[in-house]
mmCIF file of C-alpha atoms and ligand atoms in Angstrom:
data_model
loop_
_atom_site.group_PDB
_atom_site.id
_atom_site.type_symbol
_atom_site.label_atom_id
_atom_site.label_comp_id
_atom_site.label_asym_id
_atom_site.label_seq_id
_atom_site.Cartn_x
_atom_site.Cartn_y
_atom_site.Cartn_z
ATOM 1 C CA MET A 4 72.254 121.343 166.971
ATOM 2 C CA LEU A 5 71.053 120.987 170.560
ATOM 3 C CA TYR A 6 68.089 119.102 169.163
ATOM 4 C CA ASN A 7 70.253 116.719 167.166
ATOM 5 C CA PHE A 8 72.584 116.048 170.127
ATOM 6 C CA VAL A 9 70.005 115.890 172.843
ATOM 7 C CA VAL A 10 67.179 113.846 171.319
ATOM 8 C CA PRO A 11 69.223 110.573 171.275
ATOM 9 C CA LEU A 12 69.838 111.157 175.005
ATOM 10 C CA THR A 13 66.133 111.268 175.915
ATOM 11 C CA GLU A 14 66.307 107.529 176.737
ATOM 12 C CA TYR A 15 68.574 108.394 179.663
ATOM 13 C CA VAL A 16 67.401 111.882 180.621
ATOM 14 C CA SER A 17 63.660 112.148 180.165
ATOM 15 C CA PHE A 18 63.727 115.931 180.768
ATOM 16 C CA PHE A 19 65.315 116.340 177.331
ATOM 17 C CA ASN A 20 61.997 115.225 175.845
ATOM 18 C CA ILE A 21 60.951 118.842 176.127
ATOM 19 C CA LEU A 22 63.212 119.612 173.165
ATOM 20 C CA ARG A 23 61.296 117.217 170.931
ATOM 21 C CA TYR A 24 58.493 119.722 170.554
ATOM 22 C CA ILE A 25 58.547 122.434 167.903
ATOM 23 C CA SER A 26 56.649 124.716 170.277
ATOM 24 C CA THR A 27 59.201 124.588 173.104
ATOM 25 C CA ARG A 28 62.143 124.854 170.724
ATOM 26 C CA THR A 29 60.533 127.895 169.069
ATOM 27 C CA LEU A 30 60.154 129.631 172.430
ATOM 28 C CA GLY A 31 63.756 128.716 173.310
ATOM 29 C CA ALA A 32 65.010 129.985 169.943
ATOM 30 C CA MET A 33 63.144 133.258 170.364
ATOM 31 C CA LEU A 34 64.336 133.886 173.897
ATOM 32 C CA VAL A 35 67.971 133.009 173.204
ATOM 33 C CA ALA A 36 68.072 135.117 170.004
ATOM 34 C CA LEU A 37 66.469 138.057 171.824
ATOM 35 C CA ILE A 38 68.863 137.956 174.774
ATOM 36 C CA ILE A 39 71.966 137.355 172.651
ATOM 37 C CA THR A 40 71.099 140.192 170.271
ATOM 38 C CA ILE A 41 70.511 142.620 173.144
ATOM 39 C CA LEU A 42 73.761 141.566 174.857
ATOM 40 C CA VAL A 43 75.932 141.623 171.736
ATOM 41 C CA GLY A 44 74.308 144.827 170.373
ATOM 42 C CA PRO A 45 76.512 147.459 172.069
ATOM 43 C CA TYR A 46 79.772 145.710 171.050
ATOM 44 C CA PHE A 47 78.455 145.302 167.551
ATOM 45 C CA ILE A 48 77.387 148.946 167.219
ATOM 46 C CA ASN A 49 80.772 149.977 168.571
ATOM 47 C CA ILE A 50 82.534 147.956 165.877
ATOM 48 C CA LEU A 51 80.345 149.536 163.162
ATOM 49 C CA HIS A 52 81.259 152.979 164.560
ATOM 50 C CA LYS A 53 84.968 152.102 164.523
ATOM 51 C CA LEU A 54 84.738 150.834 160.952
ATOM 52 C CA LYS A 55 82.950 154.113 160.116
ATOM 53 C CA PHE A 56 79.959 152.278 158.652
ATOM 54 C CA GLY A 57 77.836 155.408 159.138
ATOM 55 C CA GLN A 58 74.723 156.307 157.150
ATOM 56 C CA GLN A 59 74.880 159.087 154.588
ATOM 57 C CA ILE A 60 71.662 161.096 154.596
ATOM 58 C CA HIS A 61 69.819 162.597 151.625
ATOM 59 C CA GLU A 62 69.157 166.288 152.036
ATOM 60 C CA ASP A 63 65.477 166.276 150.934
ATOM 61 C CA VAL A 64 63.905 165.418 154.313
ATOM 62 C CA ALA A 65 65.247 167.986 156.771
ATOM 63 C CA ALA A 66 64.202 166.011 159.859
ATOM 64 C CA HIS A 67 66.667 163.280 158.880
ATOM 65 C CA GLN A 68 69.809 165.422 158.970
ATOM 66 C CA LYS A 69 70.347 164.684 162.643
ATOM 67 C CA LYS A 70 70.564 160.978 161.784
ATOM 68 C CA ALA A 71 73.785 161.430 159.806
ATOM 69 C CA GLY A 72 76.518 159.072 160.945
ATOM 70 C CA THR A 73 74.171 156.553 162.609
ATOM 71 C CA PRO A 74 75.846 153.206 161.921
ATOM 72 C CA THR A 75 74.129 151.064 159.325
ATOM 73 C CA MET A 76 74.391 147.306 158.559
ATOM 74 C CA GLY A 77 72.707 146.421 161.867
ATOM 75 C CA GLY A 78 71.047 143.688 159.809
ATOM 76 C CA LEU A 79 74.213 141.686 160.441
ATOM 77 C CA LEU A 80 73.210 141.596 164.111
ATOM 78 C CA ILE A 81 69.777 140.203 163.191
ATOM 79 C CA ILE A 82 71.393 137.625 160.900
ATOM 80 C CA PHE A 83 73.879 136.631 163.618
ATOM 81 C CA GLY A 84 71.209 136.214 166.339
ATOM 82 C CA THR A 85 68.814 134.362 164.036
ATOM 83 C CA CYS A 86 71.376 131.942 162.623
ATOM 84 C CA LEU A 87 72.981 131.159 165.985
ATOM 85 C CA SER A 88 69.663 130.431 167.634
ATOM 86 C CA THR A 89 68.427 128.413 164.639
ATOM 87 C CA PHE A 90 71.602 126.303 164.748
ATOM 88 C CA LEU A 91 71.033 125.687 168.442
ATOM 89 C CA PHE A 92 67.335 124.814 168.421
ATOM 90 C CA ALA A 93 66.341 123.571 164.960
ATOM 91 C CA ASP A 94 66.546 120.041 163.597
ATOM 92 C CA LEU A 95 69.486 120.443 161.252
ATOM 93 C CA THR A 96 68.534 117.350 159.253
ATOM 94 C CA ASN A 97 65.465 119.241 157.988
ATOM 95 C CA ILE A 98 65.977 120.468 154.406
ATOM 96 C CA TYR A 99 63.522 123.367 154.766
ATOM 97 C CA ILE A 100 65.670 124.876 157.525
ATOM 98 C CA TRP A 101 68.673 124.939 155.183
ATOM 99 C CA LEU A 102 66.659 126.339 152.284
ATOM 100 C CA THR A 103 65.299 129.106 154.521
ATOM 101 C CA LEU A 104 68.807 129.965 155.741
ATOM 102 C CA PHE A 105 70.002 129.978 152.130
ATOM 103 C CA VAL A 106 67.357 132.530 151.110
ATOM 104 C CA PHE A 107 67.994 134.619 154.237
ATOM 105 C CA LEU A 108 71.768 134.702 153.765
ATOM 106 C CA GLY A 109 71.605 134.946 149.962
ATOM 107 C CA PHE A 110 69.423 138.071 149.979
ATOM 108 C CA GLY A 111 71.522 139.346 152.891
ATOM 109 C CA LEU A 112 74.659 138.985 150.778
ATOM 110 C CA ILE A 113 73.203 141.186 148.029
ATOM 111 C CA GLY A 114 72.287 143.800 150.641
ATOM 112 C CA PHE A 115 75.745 143.531 152.199
ATOM 113 C CA ILE A 116 77.435 144.156 148.842
ATOM 114 C CA ASP A 117 75.133 147.144 148.303
ATOM 115 C CA ASP A 118 75.842 148.573 151.770
ATOM 116 C CA MET A 119 79.597 148.086 151.354
ATOM 117 C CA SER A 120 79.643 149.760 147.975
ATOM 118 C CA LYS A 121 77.657 152.742 149.386
ATOM 119 C CA ILE A 122 80.216 153.112 152.163
ATOM 120 C CA ASN A 123 83.198 152.716 149.869
ATOM 121 C CA HIS A 124 81.971 155.131 147.232
ATOM 122 C CA HIS A 125 80.944 157.840 149.726
ATOM 123 C CA LYS A 126 78.211 158.941 147.315
ATOM 124 C CA ASN A 127 75.510 156.771 148.858
ATOM 125 C CA GLN A 128 75.046 155.086 145.511
ATOM 126 C CA GLY A 129 75.544 151.382 146.071
ATOM 127 C CA ILE A 130 75.246 148.843 143.306
ATOM 128 C CA THR A 131 72.920 149.706 140.442
ATOM 129 C CA ALA A 132 69.233 148.838 140.741
ATOM 130 C CA ARG A 133 69.673 146.472 137.792
ATOM 131 C CA THR A 134 72.548 144.532 139.395
ATOM 132 C CA LYS A 135 70.627 144.330 142.665
ATOM 133 C CA PHE A 136 67.544 143.044 140.849
ATOM 134 C CA LEU A 137 69.518 140.434 138.894
ATOM 135 C CA GLY A 138 71.184 139.271 142.123
ATOM 136 C CA GLN A 139 67.803 138.906 143.792
ATOM 137 C CA VAL A 140 66.372 136.956 140.852
ATOM 138 C CA LEU A 141 69.445 134.694 140.876
ATOM 139 C CA ILE A 142 69.199 133.867 144.607
ATOM 140 C CA ALA A 143 65.430 133.354 144.289
ATOM 141 C CA SER A 144 65.823 131.029 141.278
ATOM 142 C CA ILE A 145 68.538 128.919 142.935
ATOM 143 C CA SER A 146 66.577 128.508 146.166
ATOM 144 C CA LEU A 147 63.358 127.605 144.381
ATOM 145 C CA GLY A 148 65.193 125.223 142.047
ATOM 146 C CA LEU A 149 66.799 123.476 145.037
ATOM 147 C CA MET A 150 63.467 123.282 146.802
ATOM 148 C CA ILE A 151 61.676 121.702 143.858
ATOM 149 C CA LYS A 152 64.570 119.249 143.332
ATOM 150 C CA PHE A 153 65.104 118.121 146.922
ATOM 151 C CA THR A 154 61.607 118.223 148.434
ATOM 152 C CA GLN A 155 58.146 117.013 147.507
ATOM 153 C CA TYR A 156 56.990 120.614 147.254
ATOM 154 C CA GLU A 157 53.942 120.954 145.014
ATOM 155 C CA THR A 158 53.530 123.759 142.524
ATOM 156 C CA ILE A 159 49.846 124.295 143.319
ATOM 157 C CA LEU A 160 48.643 127.752 144.301
ATOM 158 C CA SER A 161 46.295 128.064 147.286
ATOM 159 C CA ILE A 162 43.579 130.595 146.665
ATOM 160 C CA PRO A 163 42.221 132.227 149.830
ATOM 161 C CA PHE A 164 38.487 131.598 150.454
ATOM 162 C CA PHE A 165 38.400 128.785 147.839
ATOM 163 C CA LYS A 166 39.458 125.581 149.553
ATOM 164 C CA GLN A 167 38.611 123.310 146.623
ATOM 165 C CA PHE A 168 40.193 125.453 143.919
ATOM 166 C CA ALA A 169 44.009 125.182 143.942
ATOM 167 C CA PRO A 170 45.376 125.255 140.374
ATOM 168 C CA ASP A 171 48.708 123.580 139.615
ATOM 169 C CA LEU A 172 50.828 126.291 137.996
ATOM 170 C CA GLY A 173 53.650 123.901 137.037
ATOM 171 C CA LEU A 174 56.754 125.727 135.865
ATOM 172 C CA PHE A 175 54.921 129.051 135.961
ATOM 173 C CA TYR A 176 54.847 128.659 139.742
ATOM 174 C CA ILE A 177 58.607 129.277 139.788
ATOM 175 C CA VAL A 178 58.162 132.584 137.971
ATOM 176 C CA PHE A 179 55.372 133.519 140.369
ATOM 177 C CA ALA A 180 57.490 132.544 143.405
ATOM 178 C CA ILE A 181 60.441 134.617 142.126
ATOM 179 C CA VAL A 182 58.100 137.631 141.933
ATOM 180 C CA VAL A 183 56.971 136.952 145.536
ATOM 181 C CA LEU A 184 60.559 136.730 146.847
ATOM 182 C CA VAL A 185 61.966 139.714 144.972
ATOM 183 C CA GLY A 186 58.838 141.837 145.513
ATOM 184 C CA SER A 187 58.746 141.177 149.221
ATOM 185 C CA SER A 188 62.475 141.875 149.597
ATOM 186 C CA ASN A 189 62.141 145.252 147.866
ATOM 187 C CA ALA A 190 58.931 146.169 149.690
ATOM 188 C CA VAL A 191 60.580 145.779 153.109
ATOM 189 C CA ASN A 192 63.546 147.783 151.803
ATOM 190 C CA LEU A 193 61.270 150.689 150.799
ATOM 191 C CA THR A 194 59.521 150.624 154.177
ATOM 192 C CA ASP A 195 62.789 150.839 156.120
ATOM 193 C CA GLY A 196 62.971 154.629 156.279
ATOM 194 C CA LEU A 197 62.081 155.549 159.888
ATOM 195 C CA ASP A 198 63.376 154.215 163.213
ATOM 196 C CA GLY A 199 61.843 150.813 163.918
ATOM 197 C CA LEU A 200 59.338 151.223 161.078
ATOM 198 C CA ALA A 201 60.279 148.043 159.229
ATOM 199 C CA ILE A 202 61.459 145.682 161.951
ATOM 200 C CA LEU A 203 58.341 145.380 164.115
ATOM 201 C CA PRO A 204 56.024 144.747 161.133
ATOM 202 C CA VAL A 205 58.575 142.150 159.977
ATOM 203 C CA VAL A 206 58.325 140.450 163.391
ATOM 204 C CA ILE A 207 54.509 140.585 163.274
ATOM 205 C CA CYS A 208 54.424 139.176 159.738
ATOM 206 C CA THR A 209 56.828 136.414 160.819
ATOM 207 C CA LEU A 210 54.491 135.555 163.690
ATOM 208 C CA VAL A 211 51.609 135.212 161.224
ATOM 209 C CA TYR A 212 53.684 132.870 159.077
ATOM 210 C CA ALA A 213 54.916 130.918 162.112
ATOM 211 C CA ILE A 214 51.248 130.115 162.760
ATOM 212 C CA PHE A 215 50.576 129.251 159.098
ATOM 213 C CA LEU A 216 53.698 127.060 158.956
ATOM 214 C CA TYR A 217 52.812 125.248 162.170
ATOM 215 C CA ILE A 218 49.398 124.421 160.711
ATOM 216 C CA ALA A 219 50.740 123.497 157.238
ATOM 217 C CA GLY A 220 53.299 121.128 158.779
ATOM 218 C CA HIS A 221 50.792 119.330 161.006
ATOM 219 C CA ILE A 222 48.545 116.899 159.155
ATOM 220 C CA ASN A 223 45.655 117.106 161.638
ATOM 221 C CA PHE A 224 45.585 120.904 161.832
ATOM 222 C CA ALA A 225 46.035 121.221 158.064
ATOM 223 C CA ASN A 226 43.151 118.833 157.420
ATOM 224 C CA TYR A 227 40.934 120.450 160.022
ATOM 225 C CA LEU A 228 41.484 123.941 158.595
ATOM 226 C CA GLN A 229 41.514 122.591 155.038
ATOM 227 C CA VAL A 230 44.829 124.109 154.051
ATOM 228 C CA ALA A 231 47.639 122.429 152.094
ATOM 229 C CA PHE A 232 49.676 119.945 154.165
ATOM 230 C CA VAL A 233 53.417 120.432 153.544
ATOM 231 C CA PRO A 234 55.299 117.689 155.427
ATOM 232 C CA GLY A 235 58.398 118.958 157.222
ATOM 233 C CA VAL A 236 57.762 122.717 157.064
ATOM 234 C CA GLY A 237 56.676 122.817 160.706
ATOM 235 C CA GLU A 238 60.356 122.858 161.669
ATOM 236 C CA VAL A 239 60.735 126.291 160.038
ATOM 237 C CA VAL A 240 58.622 127.664 162.910
ATOM 238 C CA VAL A 241 61.811 127.344 165.024
ATOM 239 C CA PHE A 242 63.576 129.643 162.527
ATOM 240 C CA CYS A 243 60.629 132.052 162.800
ATOM 241 C CA GLY A 244 61.065 132.083 166.589
ATOM 242 C CA ALA A 245 64.766 132.894 166.208
ATOM 243 C CA LEU A 246 63.985 135.640 163.677
ATOM 244 C CA MET A 247 61.336 137.225 165.915
ATOM 245 C CA GLY A 248 63.728 137.171 168.885
ATOM 246 C CA ALA A 249 66.632 138.683 166.934
ATOM 247 C CA GLY A 250 64.276 141.246 165.358
ATOM 248 C CA LEU A 251 63.029 142.414 168.747
ATOM 249 C CA GLY A 252 66.617 142.465 170.050
ATOM 250 C CA PHE A 253 67.543 144.697 167.101
ATOM 251 C CA LEU A 254 64.539 146.956 167.789
ATOM 252 C CA TRP A 255 66.023 147.542 171.264
ATOM 253 C CA TYR A 256 68.695 149.599 169.490
ATOM 254 C CA ASN A 257 66.745 150.665 166.393
ATOM 255 C CA ALA A 258 63.947 152.229 168.499
ATOM 256 C CA GLN A 259 63.752 155.983 168.136
ATOM 257 C CA PRO A 260 66.238 157.647 168.351
ATOM 258 C CA ALA A 261 67.971 154.785 166.551
ATOM 259 C CA GLN A 262 71.517 153.845 167.528
ATOM 260 C CA VAL A 263 71.765 151.659 164.423
ATOM 261 C CA PHE A 264 69.966 151.113 161.093
ATOM 262 C CA MET A 265 69.580 147.654 159.589
ATOM 263 C CA GLY A 266 70.956 148.617 156.156
ATOM 264 C CA ASP A 267 70.150 146.737 152.956
ATOM 265 C CA VAL A 268 71.790 143.663 154.465
ATOM 266 C CA GLY A 269 68.877 143.672 156.904
ATOM 267 C CA SER A 270 65.990 144.868 154.770
ATOM 268 C CA LEU A 271 66.683 142.665 151.728
ATOM 269 C CA SER A 272 67.317 139.508 153.802
ATOM 270 C CA LEU A 273 64.234 140.033 155.974
ATOM 271 C CA GLY A 274 61.968 140.822 153.022
ATOM 272 C CA GLY A 275 63.288 137.887 151.010
ATOM 273 C CA VAL A 276 62.845 135.429 153.835
ATOM 274 C CA ILE A 277 59.288 136.581 154.604
ATOM 275 C CA GLY A 278 58.425 135.891 150.969
ATOM 276 C CA PHE A 279 59.974 132.436 151.317
ATOM 277 C CA LEU A 280 57.988 131.689 154.514
ATOM 278 C CA ALA A 281 54.823 132.524 152.566
ATOM 279 C CA ILE A 282 55.864 130.111 149.818
ATOM 280 C CA LEU A 283 56.738 127.322 152.277
ATOM 281 C CA ALA A 284 53.429 127.686 154.108
ATOM 282 C CA LYS A 285 51.609 127.690 150.753
ATOM 283 C CA GLN A 286 49.931 130.965 151.753
ATOM 284 C CA GLU A 287 51.575 133.106 149.092
ATOM 285 C CA LEU A 288 48.643 135.352 148.186
ATOM 286 C CA ILE A 289 47.831 136.078 151.844
ATOM 287 C CA LEU A 290 51.207 137.839 152.019
ATOM 288 C CA ILE A 291 49.538 140.812 150.323
ATOM 289 C CA VAL A 292 47.407 141.151 153.472
ATOM 290 C CA ALA A 293 49.841 139.919 156.154
ATOM 291 C CA GLY A 294 52.510 142.245 154.767
ATOM 292 C CA GLY A 295 49.917 144.925 153.960
ATOM 293 C CA LEU A 296 52.068 147.705 155.354
ATOM 294 C CA PHE A 297 54.905 146.844 152.966
ATOM 295 C CA VAL A 298 52.385 146.652 150.136
ATOM 296 C CA ILE A 299 50.923 150.118 150.758
ATOM 297 C CA GLU A 300 54.401 151.646 151.048
ATOM 298 C CA THR A 301 55.337 150.089 147.688
ATOM 299 C CA LEU A 302 52.025 151.049 146.123
ATOM 300 C CA SER A 303 52.541 154.656 147.202
ATOM 301 C CA VAL A 304 55.781 154.735 145.196
ATOM 302 C CA THR A 305 54.178 153.096 142.148
ATOM 303 C CA LEU A 306 51.197 155.470 142.233
ATOM 304 C CA GLN A 307 53.429 158.496 142.818
ATOM 305 C CA VAL A 308 55.624 157.692 139.815
ATOM 306 C CA ALA A 309 52.655 156.820 137.553
ATOM 307 C CA TYR A 310 50.733 159.959 138.558
ATOM 308 C CA PHE A 311 53.835 162.112 138.089
ATOM 309 C CA ARG A 312 54.296 160.770 134.543
ATOM 310 C CA TYR A 313 50.587 160.926 133.652
ATOM 311 C CA THR A 314 50.152 164.531 134.842
ATOM 312 C CA LYS A 315 53.604 165.546 133.578
ATOM 313 C CA GLY A 316 54.909 166.759 136.921
ATOM 314 C CA LYS A 317 52.165 166.671 139.583
ATOM 315 C CA ARG A 318 52.523 164.623 142.751
ATOM 316 C CA LEU A 319 49.854 162.487 144.439
ATOM 317 C CA PHE A 320 51.706 162.415 147.770
ATOM 318 C CA LYS A 321 54.024 165.069 149.148
ATOM 319 C CA MET A 322 56.685 162.394 148.853
ATOM 320 C CA ALA A 323 56.786 158.603 148.484
ATOM 321 C CA PRO A 324 57.154 156.079 150.150
ATOM 322 C CA LEU A 325 54.132 156.957 152.267
ATOM 323 C CA HIS A 326 55.967 157.576 155.566
ATOM 324 C CA HIS A 327 57.708 160.588 153.952
ATOM 325 C CA HIS A 328 54.297 162.026 153.019
ATOM 326 C CA PHE A 329 53.238 162.105 156.669
ATOM 327 C CA GLU A 330 56.634 163.449 157.754
ATOM 328 C CA LEU A 331 56.200 166.375 155.365
ATOM 329 C CA LYS A 332 52.642 166.869 156.616
ATOM 330 C CA GLY A 333 54.177 167.528 160.027
ATOM 331 C CA TRP A 334 53.434 164.310 161.912
ATOM 332 C CA THR A 335 56.191 163.474 164.394
ATOM 333 C CA GLU A 336 58.363 160.490 163.548
ATOM 334 C CA SER A 337 57.140 158.459 166.538
ATOM 335 C CA LYS A 338 53.482 159.091 165.637
ATOM 336 C CA ILE A 339 54.021 157.745 162.113
ATOM 337 C CA ILE A 340 55.980 154.742 163.379
ATOM 338 C CA VAL A 341 53.482 153.698 166.048
ATOM 339 C CA ARG A 342 50.486 154.207 163.759
ATOM 340 C CA PHE A 343 52.121 152.174 161.004
ATOM 341 C CA TRP A 344 52.857 149.437 163.567
ATOM 342 C CA ILE A 345 49.185 149.423 164.545
ATOM 343 C CA LEU A 346 48.268 149.114 160.858
ATOM 344 C CA SER A 347 50.525 146.072 160.570
ATOM 345 C CA VAL A 348 48.750 144.455 163.552
ATOM 346 C CA ILE A 349 45.407 145.058 161.815
ATOM 347 C CA PHE A 350 46.747 143.471 158.612
ATOM 348 C CA ALA A 351 48.054 140.483 160.607
ATOM 349 C CA LEU A 352 44.686 139.917 162.262
ATOM 350 C CA ILE A 353 42.831 140.103 158.940
ATOM 351 C CA SER A 354 45.251 137.653 157.324
ATOM 352 C CA LEU A 355 44.837 135.138 160.164
ATOM 353 C CA SER A 356 41.074 135.362 160.019
ATOM 354 C CA VAL A 357 41.223 134.043 156.449
ATOM 355 C CA LEU A 358 42.003 130.625 157.968
ATOM 356 C CA LYS A 359 38.452 130.396 159.182
ATOM 357 C CA LEU A 360 36.756 132.234 156.321
ATOM 358 C CA ARG A 361 36.680 129.531 153.744
HETATM 359 C C1 LIG B 413 66.063 152.655 150.732
HETATM 360 N N1 LIG B 413 66.623 154.064 152.454
HETATM 361 C C2 LIG B 413 66.330 155.012 153.404
HETATM 362 C C3 LIG B 413 69.170 152.607 156.164
HETATM 363 C C4 LIG B 413 68.196 151.501 156.037
HETATM 364 C C5 LIG B 413 62.165 154.614 143.923
HETATM 365 C C6 LIG B 413 62.357 155.253 145.265
HETATM 366 C C7 LIG B 413 61.081 155.362 145.994
HETATM 367 C C8 LIG B 413 63.452 154.516 146.066
HETATM 368 C C9 LIG B 413 63.591 154.983 147.487
HETATM 369 C C10 LIG B 413 64.751 154.255 148.068
HETATM 370 O O1 LIG B 413 65.881 154.504 147.737
HETATM 371 N N2 LIG B 413 64.404 153.328 148.967
HETATM 372 C C11 LIG B 413 65.264 152.319 149.483
HETATM 373 C C12 LIG B 413 65.510 153.640 151.632
HETATM 374 C C13 LIG B 413 67.552 155.312 154.318
HETATM 375 O O2 LIG B 413 67.792 154.162 155.149
HETATM 376 C C14 LIG B 413 68.898 153.353 154.852
HETATM 377 O O3 LIG B 413 68.564 152.353 153.920
HETATM 378 C C15 LIG B 413 68.380 151.119 154.617
HETATM 379 C C16 LIG B 413 67.261 150.336 154.017
HETATM 380 N N3 LIG B 413 67.570 150.023 152.699
HETATM 381 O O4 LIG B 413 68.459 150.479 156.934
HETATM 382 O O5 LIG B 413 70.462 152.113 156.189
HETATM 383 C C17 LIG B 413 67.224 156.476 155.248
HETATM 384 O O6 LIG B 413 66.039 156.201 155.986
HETATM 385 C C18 LIG B 413 66.150 156.720 157.306
HETATM 386 N N4 LIG B 413 66.043 155.608 158.295
HETATM 387 C C19 LIG B 413 65.704 155.955 159.573
HETATM 388 N N5 LIG B 413 65.623 154.926 160.521
HETATM 389 C C20 LIG B 413 65.840 153.624 160.204
HETATM 390 O O7 LIG B 413 65.733 152.741 161.094
HETATM 391 O O8 LIG B 413 65.497 157.087 159.905
HETATM 392 C C21 LIG B 413 66.259 154.309 157.933
HETATM 393 C C22 LIG B 413 66.166 153.304 158.865
HETATM 394 C C23 LIG B 413 68.279 156.729 156.294
HETATM 395 C C24 LIG B 413 67.503 157.420 157.387
HETATM 396 O O9 LIG B 413 67.329 158.759 157.046
HETATM 397 O O10 LIG B 413 69.300 157.496 155.721
HETATM 398 C C25 LIG B 413 65.913 156.274 152.660
HETATM 399 O O11 LIG B 413 64.765 156.708 152.893
HETATM 400 O O12 LIG B 413 66.736 156.758 151.904
HETATM 401 N N6 LIG B 413 63.741 156.396 147.521
HETATM 402 C C26 LIG B 413 63.211 157.126 148.486
HETATM 403 O O13 LIG B 413 62.692 156.599 149.446
HETATM 404 C C27 LIG B 413 63.223 158.610 148.263
HETATM 405 N N7 LIG B 413 61.934 158.936 147.684
HETATM 406 C C28 LIG B 413 61.766 159.613 146.517
HETATM 407 O O14 LIG B 413 62.704 160.046 145.887
HETATM 408 N N8 LIG B 413 60.442 159.793 146.096
HETATM 409 C C29 LIG B 413 60.048 160.414 144.872
HETATM 410 C C30 LIG B 413 59.675 159.351 143.791
HETATM 411 C C31 LIG B 413 60.902 158.636 143.283
HETATM 412 C C32 LIG B 413 58.680 158.329 144.240
HETATM 413 C C33 LIG B 413 58.808 161.283 145.066
HETATM 414 O O15 LIG B 413 58.067 161.076 146.035
HETATM 415 O O16 LIG B 413 58.596 162.160 144.255
HETATM 416 C C34 LIG B 413 63.364 159.331 149.571
HETATM 417 N N9 LIG B 413 64.539 159.006 150.270
HETATM 418 C C35 LIG B 413 65.042 159.857 151.172
HETATM 419 N N10 LIG B 413 64.594 161.057 151.317
HETATM 420 N N11 LIG B 413 66.080 159.495 151.939
HETATM 421 C C36 LIG B 413 63.290 160.805 149.356
HETATM 422 C C37 LIG B 413 63.486 161.529 150.633
#
């Protein structure tokens, strides 16, 4: 909004020129979202306490009993900080900004309904996995349909390491993109099981995609690095800045011992939007590396279930997702969290290096 109001005034006040740049607006969006989230946090957590939006805890991991009653739905704080800062700093005439907000809020809505139904039913059940899945597929299909209709988005798939080979998947691309969005949303959800475990890797992954989006939206950089040029997506970097700021502001309160959990409203919206950033930047397959931590957490569940069925009752890990395995092995919570954060930095660095390895 600031951008849209201020840019016409640059004729009279040359200082406002600073807001023309995506880079300065991204920094502004990040800083404002971070400060606002930290400032609003205590009031917000207080309201969640008053509304009794506390977390119910499963009894199978003893170390988690002390977390009972920690307010959940802190994802609303992330959504608030991100949206406010995006409205302030982004060019609101850019269609990709609106599509990104649609995905973010759409997946958030499904998580919100799930969180509310868990609280209302007092059995920690939420909506059924099937309803949640159908909701995710619906939001993903609408957003992708809108994107194909209103932008010049191409349905080609970039293959890492092969700059010349980028097959056009046509309609099949939509199916593939739905899998990316829904898969990424659920993978972040599975990872969100220890204090701060999901949010920092989400911020790191967003930083990776902010870089990819900046390059994809800039014809010279895209040509130089031989990646797909997607006109207009550079503006989404401002959203990424807002998301990173709000994420770090949330971590202020989600750091161990957490005063608030993000809830499904947080995990589903964040996971969904990371998938969408990967699609916008046309670096969909790299998400497997950039979001490597989310992938290994999800894989641990898949392997655990498959192994359990195959061996008729034996377990590969003490418990899945993977962070529970290390908890039961006796690692302290903070050790697991920090080590998993370091893993996500390693994955981020590998994914960025792919830009040059082609
Ligand atoms: C949600 N939710 C956390 C919090 C957070 C198929 C199966 C693997 C599904 C999986 C599952 O249900 N995963 C999705 C995981 C929960 O956190 C809430 O949920 C939100 C995210 N959706 O924001 O509101 C608990 O996690 C802890 N937590 C923190 N700090 C945080 O910042 O400590 C969360 C955020 C919170 C809190 O204790 O209550 C969760 O873990 O439930 N199911 C599982 O993960 C279960 N695994 C399992 O059954 N494994 C089996 C098979 C099926 C693979 C096996 O290994 O044999 C575990 N869930 C729990 N305990 N709670 C089992 C042990």
